[in-house]
C-alpha cells in the first residue's frame, strides 16, 4: 500500500457486492474489517453467504446501519444488543423465524426490516425494554409476542408496521392481536398479510393511519369495509387477493380522504356506491 493511500481506518462505510461462492463468510474478512474499519457507521454485507451474523460485528460499536441479505442466515446472536448506536437493521432477503432478546437493547433503533414473518422475542416483565425510537417494523408475526409490547406501550412511536398472521393462532387470538393496533397512536402505514382465517376486522384502527395494504385478508364480513371507510385520514388503500363478497357496497360518507384505491385479484362482480363516498378519489386501479 502506498504511503499516499488513505488508511482504511478513516472509512465510515463498507459495502460488499456479489455472492460468496465458497460456502460462507471468510473469517479472515472479519479480522480485516475489525482491525481496519473499527469506526464504521455503515456496513452492508449484501448477499454474502453468512449463516449467522459474525461475532466480530458486536465490536463495531459506532455502527448506525447494518444490512444482511443472505438467504442462508438462520441466527441473529444476542450480542447484536451491543450495537447501542444502531439505527437501521435491514434483514430483508433472509428467512429468519425469530429475533434474539438482545434486540430490546437497541434503544436507538429506528428501522427494522425483515422479509417475515418473524417473531419478536418473548421476555419476562423485568427484561422488557421499550424501543421508543422505533418507527418502522416490518414484517413481524401477528402473535402474542407482538401484541404484548404493543399493548404495554413498548413500541410507542411505530409509524410503519407490517404484520403477518401466524397460522397457529386461533381466530379469537388473531382478532385480539388486530385490536391491539389501536394502541399505536402514531401509526401511519399498515400492511396486513395472510389473514384469510380472520372473520372480521377490529372495530377501530388508529385514526392516524394514512395507508393500508391488505393482502390475503378475509373481508367477507360486511362491516370490514365500513371499518376501513370510517378512517378519516386514510388516503391510500390496496386490497390484494382478499376474500371479499362479489357485491361491494359503499355508502354514506365512507372514505372521506381516500385518494388512491387499488383492487388486485378480487372477485367483485357488482359495485354500488353512494354519491358522498370517496369524494376525493383520484386514482382507481383494478388488476384482475
Tab-separated table of C-alpha atoms in Angstrom:
chain	number	residue	atom	x	y	z
A	1	UNK	CA	0.000	0.000	0.000
A	2	UNK	CA	1.385	3.405	-0.955
A	3	UNK	CA	2.139	5.914	1.774
A	4	UNK	CA	-0.202	8.288	-0.062
A	5	UNK	CA	-3.117	5.865	0.131
A	6	UNK	CA	-5.607	6.845	2.850
A	7	UNK	CA	-5.782	4.419	5.745
A	8	UNK	CA	-8.967	2.297	5.678
A	9	UNK	CA	-9.446	3.204	9.339
A	10	UNK	CA	-10.896	6.572	8.290
A	11	UNK	CA	-13.651	4.884	6.270
A	12	UNK	CA	-17.166	5.139	7.648
A	13	UNK	CA	-18.966	2.889	5.129
A	14	UNK	CA	-18.163	-0.607	3.874
A	15	UNK	CA	-20.267	-2.393	1.252
A	16	UNK	CA	-19.801	-5.939	-0.069
A	17	UNK	CA	-21.059	-6.832	-3.554
A	18	UNK	CA	-21.691	-10.154	-5.254
A	19	UNK	CA	-22.075	-13.547	-3.633
A	20	UNK	CA	-19.602	-15.589	-1.641
A	21	UNK	CA	-19.165	-18.770	-3.666
A	22	UNK	CA	-17.072	-20.550	-1.048
A	23	UNK	CA	-19.884	-21.591	1.267
A	24	UNK	CA	-19.503	-18.982	3.998
A	25	UNK	CA	-18.021	-15.707	5.133
A	26	UNK	CA	-14.223	-15.974	5.291
A	27	UNK	CA	-13.108	-15.418	8.925
A	28	UNK	CA	-10.115	-13.513	7.575
A	29	UNK	CA	-12.526	-10.959	6.145
A	30	UNK	CA	-13.917	-10.387	9.614
A	31	UNK	CA	-10.482	-9.934	11.129
A	32	UNK	CA	-9.583	-7.495	8.382
A	33	UNK	CA	-12.764	-5.464	8.924
A	34	UNK	CA	-12.368	-5.417	12.703
A	35	UNK	CA	-8.730	-4.291	12.553
A	36	UNK	CA	-9.105	-1.700	9.813
A	37	UNK	CA	-12.659	-0.381	9.977
A	38	UNK	CA	-13.401	-0.057	13.671
A	39	UNK	CA	-15.088	3.332	13.164
A	40	UNK	CA	-17.633	2.074	10.645
A	41	UNK	CA	-21.062	3.694	10.599
A	42	UNK	CA	-22.486	1.723	7.636
A	43	UNK	CA	-21.939	-1.990	6.916
A	44	UNK	CA	-23.723	-3.766	4.074
A	45	UNK	CA	-22.849	-7.456	3.797
A	46	UNK	CA	-25.156	-7.768	0.801
A	47	UNK	CA	-25.641	-11.336	-0.432
A	48	UNK	CA	-22.539	-12.745	1.216
A	49	UNK	CA	-23.324	-16.280	2.322
A	50	UNK	CA	-23.487	-15.964	6.116
A	51	UNK	CA	-25.311	-18.401	8.407
A	52	UNK	CA	-25.126	-16.131	11.435
A	53	UNK	CA	-24.198	-12.511	11.884
A	54	UNK	CA	-20.440	-12.687	12.581
A	55	UNK	CA	-19.469	-12.217	16.228
A	56	UNK	CA	-16.911	-9.532	15.409
A	57	UNK	CA	-19.704	-7.185	14.352
A	58	UNK	CA	-20.621	-6.657	18.009
A	59	UNK	CA	-17.365	-4.718	18.403
A	60	UNK	CA	-18.316	-2.167	15.743
A	61	UNK	CA	-19.915	-0.002	18.399
A	62	UNK	CA	-20.259	3.055	16.146
A	63	UNK	CA	-22.382	1.207	13.592
A	64	UNK	CA	-25.572	3.016	12.561
A	65	UNK	CA	-26.675	0.850	9.629
A	66	UNK	CA	-26.381	-2.917	9.136
A	67	UNK	CA	-27.757	-4.875	6.199
A	68	UNK	CA	-27.625	-8.642	5.641
A	69	UNK	CA	-29.450	-10.243	2.698
A	70	UNK	CA	-28.169	-13.831	2.826
A	71	UNK	CA	-30.924	-16.418	2.444
A	72	UNK	CA	-28.667	-18.766	4.426
A	73	UNK	CA	-28.896	-16.620	7.559
A	74	UNK	CA	-30.543	-18.616	10.359
A	75	UNK	CA	-29.461	-16.926	13.578
A	76	UNK	CA	-29.072	-13.419	14.932
A	77	UNK	CA	-26.873	-13.608	18.057
A	78	UNK	CA	-27.995	-11.910	21.254
A	79	UNK	CA	-24.782	-9.885	21.076
A	80	UNK	CA	-26.492	-7.723	18.446
A	81	UNK	CA	-27.633	-5.785	21.500
A	82	UNK	CA	-24.079	-4.436	21.883
A	83	UNK	CA	-24.616	-2.139	18.902
A	84	UNK	CA	-26.030	0.665	21.021
A	85	UNK	CA	-25.878	3.212	18.206
A	86	UNK	CA	-27.562	1.060	15.550
A	87	UNK	CA	-30.439	2.903	13.868
A	88	UNK	CA	-31.288	0.643	10.909
A	89	UNK	CA	-31.212	-3.158	10.800
A	90	UNK	CA	-32.180	-4.449	7.359
A	91	UNK	CA	-32.645	-8.226	7.156
A	92	UNK	CA	-34.797	-8.374	4.021
A	93	UNK	CA	-33.884	-11.368	1.889
A	94	UNK	CA	-33.258	-13.614	4.889
A	95	UNK	CA	-35.578	-16.334	6.202
A	96	UNK	CA	-35.374	-15.773	9.940
A	97	UNK	CA	-38.151	-17.037	12.205
A	98	UNK	CA	-37.306	-15.101	15.350
A	99	UNK	CA	-35.173	-12.352	16.812
A	100	UNK	CA	-32.927	-12.580	19.888
A	101	UNK	CA	-33.629	-10.948	23.240
A	102	UNK	CA	-30.747	-8.579	22.572
A	103	UNK	CA	-32.902	-6.692	20.070
A	104	UNK	CA	-34.579	-4.914	23.008
A	105	UNK	CA	-31.246	-3.317	23.938
A	106	UNK	CA	-31.094	-1.340	20.693
A	107	UNK	CA	-32.534	1.835	22.169
A	108	UNK	CA	-31.593	3.943	19.121
A	109	UNK	CA	-33.104	1.552	16.572
A	110	UNK	CA	-35.404	3.389	14.159
A	111	UNK	CA	-35.909	0.961	11.286
A	112	UNK	CA	-36.213	-2.832	11.465
A	113	UNK	CA	-36.838	-4.521	8.111
A	114	UNK	CA	-37.412	-8.268	7.676
A	115	UNK	CA	-38.915	-10.470	4.978
A	116	UNK	CA	-41.171	-12.011	7.605
A	117	UNK	CA	-42.946	-13.385	9.346
A	118	UNK	CA	-40.547	-13.010	12.272
A	119	UNK	CA	-41.478	-13.321	15.949
A	120	UNK	CA	-40.371	-10.727	18.451
A	121	UNK	CA	-38.538	-12.202	21.453
A	122	UNK	CA	-40.665	-13.112	24.458
A	123	UNK	CA	-39.306	-11.739	27.725
A	124	UNK	CA	-40.175	-11.567	31.388
A	125	UNK	CA	-41.673	-8.405	32.875
A	126	UNK	CA	-38.342	-7.307	34.288
A	127	UNK	CA	-36.485	-7.703	30.995
A	128	UNK	CA	-38.740	-5.940	28.515
A	129	UNK	CA	-37.314	-2.652	27.327
A	130	UNK	CA	-39.083	-0.059	25.209
A	131	UNK	CA	-37.906	0.619	21.681
A	132	UNK	CA	-39.119	4.189	21.890
A	133	UNK	CA	-37.267	5.345	18.765
A	134	UNK	CA	-38.514	2.548	16.503
A	135	UNK	CA	-40.558	3.940	13.608
A	136	UNK	CA	-40.514	1.121	11.022
A	137	UNK	CA	-41.246	-2.508	11.970
A	138	UNK	CA	-41.835	-4.949	9.124
A	139	UNK	CA	-42.616	-7.822	8.807
A	140	UNK	CA	-43.460	-9.473	12.149
A	141	UNK	CA	-45.777	-12.317	13.115
A	142	UNK	CA	-49.191	-11.337	14.405
A	143	UNK	CA	-48.909	-13.319	17.635
A	144	UNK	CA	-48.776	-12.870	21.403
A	145	UNK	CA	-45.116	-11.820	21.317
A	146	UNK	CA	-46.058	-8.914	19.060
A	147	UNK	CA	-49.256	-7.961	20.872
A	148	UNK	CA	-47.703	-7.691	24.321
A	149	UNK	CA	-45.169	-4.916	23.605
A	150	UNK	CA	-47.795	-3.023	21.601
A	151	UNK	CA	-50.347	-3.085	24.413
A	152	UNK	CA	-47.704	-2.286	27.033
A	153	UNK	CA	-46.501	0.741	25.047
A	154	UNK	CA	-43.072	-0.726	24.315
A	155	UNK	CA	-43.347	0.395	20.678
A	156	UNK	CA	-44.923	3.833	21.142
A	157	UNK	CA	-43.629	5.592	18.032
A	158	UNK	CA	-44.062	2.991	15.294
A	159	UNK	CA	-45.262	4.743	12.134
A	160	UNK	CA	-44.965	1.920	9.609
A	161	UNK	CA	-45.944	-1.638	10.529
A	162	UNK	CA	-46.038	-4.845	8.517
A	163	UNK	CA	-47.622	-7.866	10.192
A	164	UNK	CA	-48.286	-11.445	9.116
A	165	UNK	CA	-50.912	-13.702	10.621
A	166	UNK	CA	-49.368	-16.698	12.412
A	167	UNK	CA	-51.292	-19.759	11.204
A	168	UNK	CA	-51.072	-21.432	14.622
A	169	UNK	CA	-53.090	-18.642	16.234
A	170	UNK	CA	-56.843	-19.071	16.695
A	171	UNK	CA	-59.306	-16.611	15.162
A	172	UNK	CA	-60.066	-15.097	18.572
A	173	UNK	CA	-56.369	-14.623	19.340
A	174	UNK	CA	-55.793	-13.072	15.931
A	175	UNK	CA	-58.753	-10.750	16.434
A	176	UNK	CA	-57.324	-9.663	19.783
A	177	UNK	CA	-53.981	-9.070	18.128
A	178	UNK	CA	-55.529	-6.851	15.466
A	179	UNK	CA	-57.457	-4.909	18.092
A	180	UNK	CA	-54.174	-4.142	19.863
A	181	UNK	CA	-53.151	-1.909	16.958
A	182	UNK	CA	-55.364	0.861	18.313
A	183	UNK	CA	-52.614	1.440	20.903
A	184	UNK	CA	-50.220	2.612	18.166
A	185	UNK	CA	-51.186	6.269	18.214
A	186	UNK	CA	-48.561	7.350	15.665
A	187	UNK	CA	-49.195	4.624	13.093
A	188	UNK	CA	-49.291	5.965	9.517
A	189	UNK	CA	-48.798	2.898	7.296
A	190	UNK	CA	-50.105	-0.623	7.892
A	191	UNK	CA	-49.593	-3.782	5.846
A	192	UNK	CA	-51.519	-6.879	6.903
A	193	UNK	CA	-50.699	-10.192	5.223
A	194	UNK	CA	-52.162	-13.703	5.231
A	195	UNK	CA	-55.142	-13.171	7.498
A	196	UNK	CA	-57.612	-15.164	5.412
A	197	UNK	CA	-58.869	-17.024	8.501
A	198	UNK	CA	-59.770	-13.897	10.451
A	199	UNK	CA	-63.515	-13.416	10.256
A	200	UNK	CA	-63.623	-9.646	10.736
A	201	UNK	CA	-61.522	-6.572	11.284
A	202	UNK	CA	-61.475	-4.883	14.697
A	203	UNK	CA	-63.976	-2.109	15.297
A	204	UNK	CA	-61.285	0.526	15.186
A	205	UNK	CA	-57.828	1.235	13.861
A	206	UNK	CA	-55.772	4.283	14.845
A	207	UNK	CA	-57.247	7.317	13.090
A	208	UNK	CA	-53.719	8.413	12.227
A	209	UNK	CA	-53.428	5.736	9.505
A	210	UNK	CA	-52.945	7.141	6.011
A	211	UNK	CA	-52.060	3.999	4.051
A	212	UNK	CA	-53.312	0.413	4.379
A	213	UNK	CA	-52.333	-2.624	2.330
A	214	UNK	CA	-54.318	-5.812	2.922
A	215	UNK	CA	-53.051	-8.982	1.243
A	216	UNK	CA	-54.898	-12.294	1.584
A	217	UNK	CA	-57.205	-10.900	4.264
A	218	UNK	CA	-60.793	-12.020	4.800
A	219	UNK	CA	-63.138	-9.067	4.219
A	220	UNK	CA	-66.359	-11.029	3.696
A	221	UNK	CA	-67.902	-9.567	6.831
A	222	UNK	CA	-69.948	-6.585	5.687
A	223	UNK	CA	-68.575	-4.431	8.496
A	224	UNK	CA	-64.974	-4.715	7.261
A	225	UNK	CA	-65.319	-2.103	4.532
A	226	UNK	CA	-67.270	0.053	6.963
A	227	UNK	CA	-64.365	-0.048	9.431
A	228	UNK	CA	-61.954	0.992	6.688
A	229	UNK	CA	-64.348	3.634	5.393
A	230	UNK	CA	-64.513	5.281	8.814
A	231	UNK	CA	-60.777	6.053	8.842
A	232	UNK	CA	-60.938	9.789	8.303
A	233	UNK	CA	-57.274	10.184	7.308
A	234	UNK	CA	-56.932	7.121	5.056
A	235	UNK	CA	-55.524	8.272	1.705
A	236	UNK	CA	-54.228	5.043	0.130
A	237	UNK	CA	-55.921	1.626	0.228
A	238	UNK	CA	-54.663	-1.512	-1.524
A	239	UNK	CA	-56.625	-4.768	-1.417
A	240	UNK	CA	-54.675	-7.706	-2.848
A	241	UNK	CA	-56.055	-11.257	-3.199
A	242	UNK	CA	-58.516	-10.665	-0.361
A	243	UNK	CA	-61.650	-12.693	0.339
A	244	UNK	CA	-64.370	-10.209	-0.484
A	245	UNK	CA	-68.043	-10.526	-1.335
A	246	UNK	CA	-68.887	-10.343	-5.041
A	247	UNK	CA	-71.111	-7.359	-4.204
A	248	UNK	CA	-69.298	-4.266	-2.971
A	249	UNK	CA	-71.484	-1.593	-1.397
A	250	UNK	CA	-70.035	1.700	-0.204
A	251	UNK	CA	-72.453	4.309	1.085
A	252	UNK	CA	-72.658	7.317	3.383
A	253	UNK	CA	-69.550	9.430	3.912
A	254	UNK	CA	-67.182	6.459	3.643
A	255	UNK	CA	-63.514	7.018	2.821
A	256	UNK	CA	-63.624	10.830	3.093
A	257	UNK	CA	-59.877	11.302	2.477
A	258	UNK	CA	-59.187	8.407	0.074
A	259	UNK	CA	-57.126	9.459	-2.961
A	260	UNK	CA	-55.766	6.148	-4.285
A	261	UNK	CA	-57.553	2.782	-4.410
A	262	UNK	CA	-56.087	-0.432	-5.850
A	263	UNK	CA	-58.106	-3.635	-6.174
A	264	UNK	CA	-55.995	-6.614	-7.210
A	265	UNK	CA	-57.159	-10.176	-7.847
A	266	UNK	CA	-60.606	-9.734	-6.282
A	267	UNK	CA	-63.876	-11.369	-7.309
A	268	UNK	CA	-66.076	-8.254	-7.304
A	269	UNK	CA	-68.975	-8.539	-9.766
A	270	UNK	CA	-71.144	-5.644	-8.626
A	271	UNK	CA	-70.126	-2.298	-7.139
A	272	UNK	CA	-72.622	0.184	-5.748
A	273	UNK	CA	-71.526	3.450	-4.227
A	274	UNK	CA	-73.279	6.463	-2.768
A	275	UNK	CA	-72.663	9.962	-4.105
A	276	UNK	CA	-70.976	11.141	-0.903
A	277	UNK	CA	-68.491	8.276	-0.634
A	278	UNK	CA	-64.873	8.559	-1.828
A	279	UNK	CA	-65.328	12.159	-2.928
A	280	UNK	CA	-61.563	12.795	-3.071
A	281	UNK	CA	-60.685	9.663	-5.065
A	282	UNK	CA	-58.291	10.491	-7.914
A	283	UNK	CA	-56.735	7.148	-8.843
A	284	UNK	CA	-58.514	3.808	-9.195
A	285	UNK	CA	-56.521	0.734	-10.260
A	286	UNK	CA	-58.269	-2.589	-10.907
A	287	UNK	CA	-55.977	-5.501	-11.684
A	288	UNK	CA	-57.731	-8.817	-12.289
